[in-house]
Coordinates of C-alpha atoms in Angstrom, one line a residue:
X13 CA 24.4 -41.2 29.8
X14 CA 22.5 -43.6 27.7
X15 CA 19.8 -42.7 24.9
X16 CA 17.5 -45.7 26.0
X17 CA 16.5 -43.5 29.0
X18 CA 14.0 -41.6 26.9
X19 CA 13.9 -38.5 30.4
X20 CA 17.6 -38.5 30.4
X21 CA 18.1 -37.8 27.1
X22 CA 15.6 -35.0 26.8
X23 CA 17.1 -33.3 29.3
X24 CA 20.6 -33.3 28.2
X25 CA 19.3 -32.4 24.9
X26 CA 17.3 -29.3 26.5
X27 CA 20.0 -28.1 28.5
X28 CA 22.3 -28.5 25.3
X29 CA 20.4 -26.5 23.3
X30 CA 20.2 -23.6 26.3
X31 CA 23.8 -23.7 26.5
X32 CA 23.9 -23.0 22.6
X33 CA 21.2 -20.2 22.6
X34 CA 23.1 -18.6 25.4
X35 CA 26.6 -18.7 23.4
X36 CA 24.9 -16.9 20.8
X37 CA 23.8 -14.5 22.6
X38 CA 26.7 -14.0 24.2
X39 CA 28.5 -13.4 20.9
X40 CA 25.9 -11.3 19.8
X41 CA 26.6 -9.0 23.1
X42 CA 30.0 -8.7 22.5
X43 CA 29.1 -7.0 18.7
X44 CA 27.2 -4.2 21.2
X45 CA 29.9 -4.2 23.9
X46 CA 32.1 -0.9 24.0
X47 CA 35.6 -1.0 22.2
X48 CA 37.9 -0.5 25.3
X49 CA 37.2 -1.8 29.4
X50 CA 35.9 0.9 31.2
X51 CA 38.0 2.5 34.0
X52 CA 36.4 4.0 37.2
X53 CA 36.7 7.5 35.6
X54 CA 33.7 9.9 34.9
X55 CA 34.8 12.4 32.1
X56 CA 33.2 16.1 32.5
X57 CA 33.4 18.5 29.5
X58 CA 32.5 22.0 28.4
X59 CA 32.6 23.6 25.7
X60 CA 34.1 27.2 26.9
X61 CA 36.4 27.9 30.4
X62 CA 33.1 29.8 32.2
X63 CA 31.6 26.4 31.9
X64 CA 33.8 24.3 33.9
X65 CA 35.0 26.6 37.3
X66 CA 32.6 25.4 39.8
X67 CA 33.2 21.7 39.2
X68 CA 36.8 22.0 39.1
X69 CA 36.7 23.8 42.3
X70 CA 34.9 20.9 43.7
X71 CA 37.5 18.8 43.0
X72 CA 39.0 17.0 45.8
X73 CA 42.7 16.1 45.4
X74 CA 43.0 18.1 41.8
X75 CA 45.7 18.3 40.0
X76 CA 46.0 20.0 36.4
X77 CA 47.8 18.6 33.3
X78 CA 47.3 18.2 29.6
X79 CA 46.6 15.8 26.7
X80 CA 48.1 16.6 23.5
X81 CA 48.2 20.6 24.5
X82 CA 44.6 20.2 26.1
X83 CA 44.3 21.2 29.8
X84 CA 42.7 19.0 32.3
X85 CA 42.3 18.8 35.9
X86 CA 41.8 15.2 37.3
X87 CA 40.4 14.6 41.2
X88 CA 37.7 13.3 43.2
X89 CA 33.6 14.2 43.3
X90 CA 31.1 12.4 45.4
X91 CA 34.2 9.9 46.1
X92 CA 34.4 8.7 42.2
X93 CA 37.2 9.7 40.1
X94 CA 36.7 12.6 37.5
X95 CA 38.2 14.2 34.5
X96 CA 37.5 17.8 33.5
X97 CA 38.3 19.5 30.1
X98 CA 37.0 21.8 27.8
X99 CA 36.1 20.8 24.6
X100 CA 36.6 24.0 22.3
X101 CA 33.3 25.4 20.9
X102 CA 31.6 23.7 17.5
X103 CA 31.5 20.2 16.2
X104 CA 34.8 19.5 14.8
X105 CA 36.8 20.6 18.3
X106 CA 34.5 18.6 20.3
X107 CA 34.6 15.7 18.2
X108 CA 38.2 15.8 18.3
X109 CA 38.4 16.7 22.0
X110 CA 35.9 13.9 23.3
X111 CA 37.6 11.0 21.4
X112 CA 40.8 11.7 22.4
X113 CA 40.0 11.7 26.0
X114 CA 38.0 8.3 25.5
X115 CA 40.4 6.8 24.1
X116 CA 43.2 8.1 27.0
X117 CA 41.0 7.7 30.0
X118 CA 38.2 5.0 28.8
X119 CA 35.6 6.7 31.1
X120 CA 32.8 4.5 32.7
X121 CA 30.6 7.7 31.9
X122 CA 30.6 11.2 30.1
X123 CA 28.9 14.0 30.8
X124 CA 28.5 17.5 28.8
X125 CA 27.9 20.3 30.8
X126 CA 27.4 24.1 29.9
X127 CA 24.8 26.5 28.3
X128 CA 22.9 27.1 25.3
X129 CA 20.4 29.2 23.2
X130 CA 16.9 29.0 24.0
X131 CA 14.8 28.4 21.5
X132 CA 11.6 26.8 24.1
X133 CA 10.2 30.3 24.9
X134 CA 9.1 29.0 27.8
X135 CA 12.4 28.5 29.0
X136 CA 14.3 31.2 31.0
X137 CA 17.8 32.1 31.6
X138 CA 19.2 29.5 34.3
X139 CA 16.3 26.5 33.4
X140 CA 18.2 23.5 33.2
X141 CA 17.8 20.7 30.2
X142 CA 19.1 17.4 30.2
X143 CA 18.4 16.0 26.9
X144 CA 16.4 12.9 25.5
X145 CA 17.5 13.4 22.5
X146 CA 20.4 15.7 20.5
X147 CA 20.3 16.4 16.5
X148 CA 23.0 18.2 14.2
X149 CA 20.5 21.0 12.9
X150 CA 23.1 21.6 10.2
X151 CA 24.1 18.2 8.3
X152 CA 22.0 17.9 5.1
X153 CA 21.8 20.1 2.1
X154 CA 20.7 24.1 2.3
X155 CA 18.2 24.5 -0.4
X156 CA 16.1 28.0 -1.5
X157 CA 13.2 26.3 0.2
X158 CA 15.2 25.1 3.4
X159 CA 17.2 22.5 4.7
X160 CA 17.0 18.8 3.5
X161 CA 18.0 16.4 5.9
X162 CA 19.3 12.8 5.4
X163 CA 21.4 10.2 7.3
X164 CA 24.9 10.5 7.8
X165 CA 27.6 8.5 7.0
X166 CA 30.3 6.8 8.8
X167 CA 33.7 5.7 8.4
X168 CA 32.8 1.6 8.5
X169 CA 32.0 0.8 4.9
X170 CA 30.1 4.2 4.5
X171 CA 27.2 2.9 7.3
X172 CA 24.6 5.3 7.6
X173 CA 23.9 7.0 11.4
X174 CA 20.4 8.2 12.2
X175 CA 20.7 11.7 13.3
X176 CA 19.8 11.6 16.4
X177 CA 21.6 10.9 19.5
X178 CA 20.2 9.8 22.7
X179 CA 21.2 8.3 26.2
X180 CA 20.2 4.9 27.3
X181 CA 17.2 4.5 28.9
X182 CA 18.3 3.5 32.1
X183 CA 20.7 6.3 32.1
X184 CA 17.9 9.0 31.4
X185 CA 16.1 7.0 34.4
X186 CA 19.0 7.9 36.3
X187 CA 18.8 11.8 35.5
X188 CA 14.9 11.6 36.1
X189 CA 15.6 11.0 39.3
X190 CA 18.5 13.3 40.0
X191 CA 16.2 16.2 38.7
X192 CA 13.2 15.2 41.0
X193 CA 15.5 15.2 44.1
X194 CA 17.3 19.1 42.8
X195 CA 17.1 21.4 45.3
X196 CA 15.0 24.6 43.9
X197 CA 17.5 27.3 42.6
X198 CA 17.0 30.9 42.7
X199 CA 19.0 33.2 39.7
X200 CA 18.7 36.9 39.0
X201 CA 18.5 38.0 35.2
X202 CA 17.7 40.8 33.2
X203 CA 16.7 42.6 36.6
X204 CA 14.0 39.3 37.4
X205 CA 14.6 36.9 40.5
X206 CA 13.2 33.5 39.8
X207 CA 13.5 29.7 40.5
X208 CA 14.8 28.0 37.7
X209 CA 13.4 24.3 36.4
X210 CA 15.0 21.6 35.7
X211 CA 13.7 19.0 33.4
X212 CA 14.5 16.3 30.6
X213 CA 14.1 17.9 26.8
X214 CA 15.8 18.3 23.3
X215 CA 19.3 20.2 22.9
X216 CA 20.2 20.6 18.7
X217 CA 24.1 21.1 17.4
X218 CA 25.3 22.9 14.4
X219 CA 28.2 24.8 13.6
X220 CA 25.8 28.2 14.1
X221 CA 26.1 30.4 16.9
X222 CA 23.4 32.9 15.7
X223 CA 20.6 31.5 13.6
X224 CA 17.7 33.3 11.7
X225 CA 13.9 33.2 12.6
X226 CA 13.6 30.6 9.9
X227 CA 15.7 28.0 11.5
X228 CA 14.5 28.7 15.0
X229 CA 10.8 28.1 13.8
X230 CA 12.6 24.9 12.0
X231 CA 14.0 23.5 15.0
X232 CA 10.9 23.8 17.1
X233 CA 9.1 22.6 14.2
X234 CA 11.4 19.3 13.2
X235 CA 13.0 18.6 16.3
X236 CA 10.8 19.9 19.5
X237 CA 14.4 21.6 20.1
X238 CA 14.5 23.4 24.0
X239 CA 18.2 24.5 23.7
X240 CA 20.6 25.1 20.8
X241 CA 24.2 25.3 20.9
X242 CA 27.4 24.0 19.1
X243 CA 28.2 20.8 20.6
X244 CA 26.1 18.0 22.3
X245 CA 24.7 16.4 19.3
X246 CA 28.7 15.7 17.8
X247 CA 29.7 14.4 21.4
X248 CA 26.7 12.3 21.6
X249 CA 27.5 10.7 18.2
X250 CA 30.9 9.8 19.5
X251 CA 29.6 8.8 22.7
X252 CA 27.2 6.4 20.9
X253 CA 29.9 5.1 18.4
X254 CA 32.3 4.3 21.0
X255 CA 29.8 2.7 23.1
X256 CA 30.4 5.3 26.0
X257 CA 27.0 6.0 28.3
X258 CA 26.4 9.9 28.3
X259 CA 24.2 12.2 29.6
X260 CA 23.9 15.9 28.2
X261 CA 22.9 18.7 30.4
X262 CA 22.3 22.3 29.5
X263 CA 21.2 25.5 30.7
X264 CA 19.5 28.6 28.8
X265 CA 21.7 31.4 28.5
X266 CA 19.9 34.1 25.7
X267 CA 16.9 33.8 23.4
X268 CA 18.2 32.3 20.3
X269 CA 18.5 34.6 17.6
X270 CA 20.5 36.2 14.7
X271 CA 22.9 38.4 16.7
X272 CA 23.5 37.0 20.3
X273 CA 26.6 38.7 21.1
X274 CA 25.8 40.7 24.2
X275 CA 23.4 39.3 25.0
X276 CA 25.0 35.5 25.3
X277 CA 28.1 37.5 27.1
X278 CA 25.6 38.9 29.7
X279 CA 23.5 35.9 30.7
X280 CA 26.2 32.8 29.3
X281 CA 27.8 33.0 33.0
X282 CA 24.6 32.9 34.7
X283 CA 23.8 29.3 32.3
X284 CA 26.9 27.8 32.8
X285 CA 27.0 27.9 36.7
X286 CA 23.2 26.7 37.0
X287 CA 24.5 23.3 34.3
X288 CA 27.7 23.1 36.2
X289 CA 25.5 23.2 39.7
X290 CA 23.1 20.6 38.4
X291 CA 26.2 18.5 36.9
X292 CA 27.4 18.2 40.7
X293 CA 24.2 16.9 41.9
X294 CA 23.8 14.6 39.0
X295 CA 27.2 13.0 39.7
X296 CA 25.8 11.9 43.2
X297 CA 23.4 9.4 41.1
X298 CA 26.3 7.7 38.8

């Protein structure tokens, strides 16, 4: 190539610039890439034993094993390789189990399924929420005037992380498609039979099983919470940190209250079953 030919020199210059720009973009994208090469497996986690039986029972070629003492089941669903396990209750157990199973199985997708207390009074037992946002509502300072929230400090040079964990837009789109095609489900709760709904919404997490009316009002006013529970936000945090795609499926059990034990024991199994049924349906789209 000769610089005496302006046209050829110009084309070469443009091509070189495009290649350099593309290389820079690839390097930038590498920073955002997950910390592992994903396998073909989908990881499904529930918090307590009653939240996973419909999924385990549906597994084909199922085997049971344990990872560092934590039992799990492995098999296929909808032609996809699936690993199913229980995290345990609360943020610490959830962070521990999610991290352990992500590093061991390197899933291409993570699903959380289970029940939660109904903060949104329009929800009924068995209604399903797929979280577009999830928050930790007990991270900050508890003062006489209520909670003071702050950013979270991560392990990398004290980096600050926003207290909001959200699936990627393309995965919310998948959830919408699954919701649109979900067959009508009918449940009986508190002596009433009705059709449930499935929709997008907000889930807030903490290590609080029961909460005061003051906290319930804060969940509604600050976070626009539909369902409150103890595991989804830490799972979202772990997945975001490790670059693992995720979706959270929660079904409403009891109304959020200070002492939910009896209502949870009565209504929790209904909600757990409905969340698992929708999770099985959602797998068709992943």
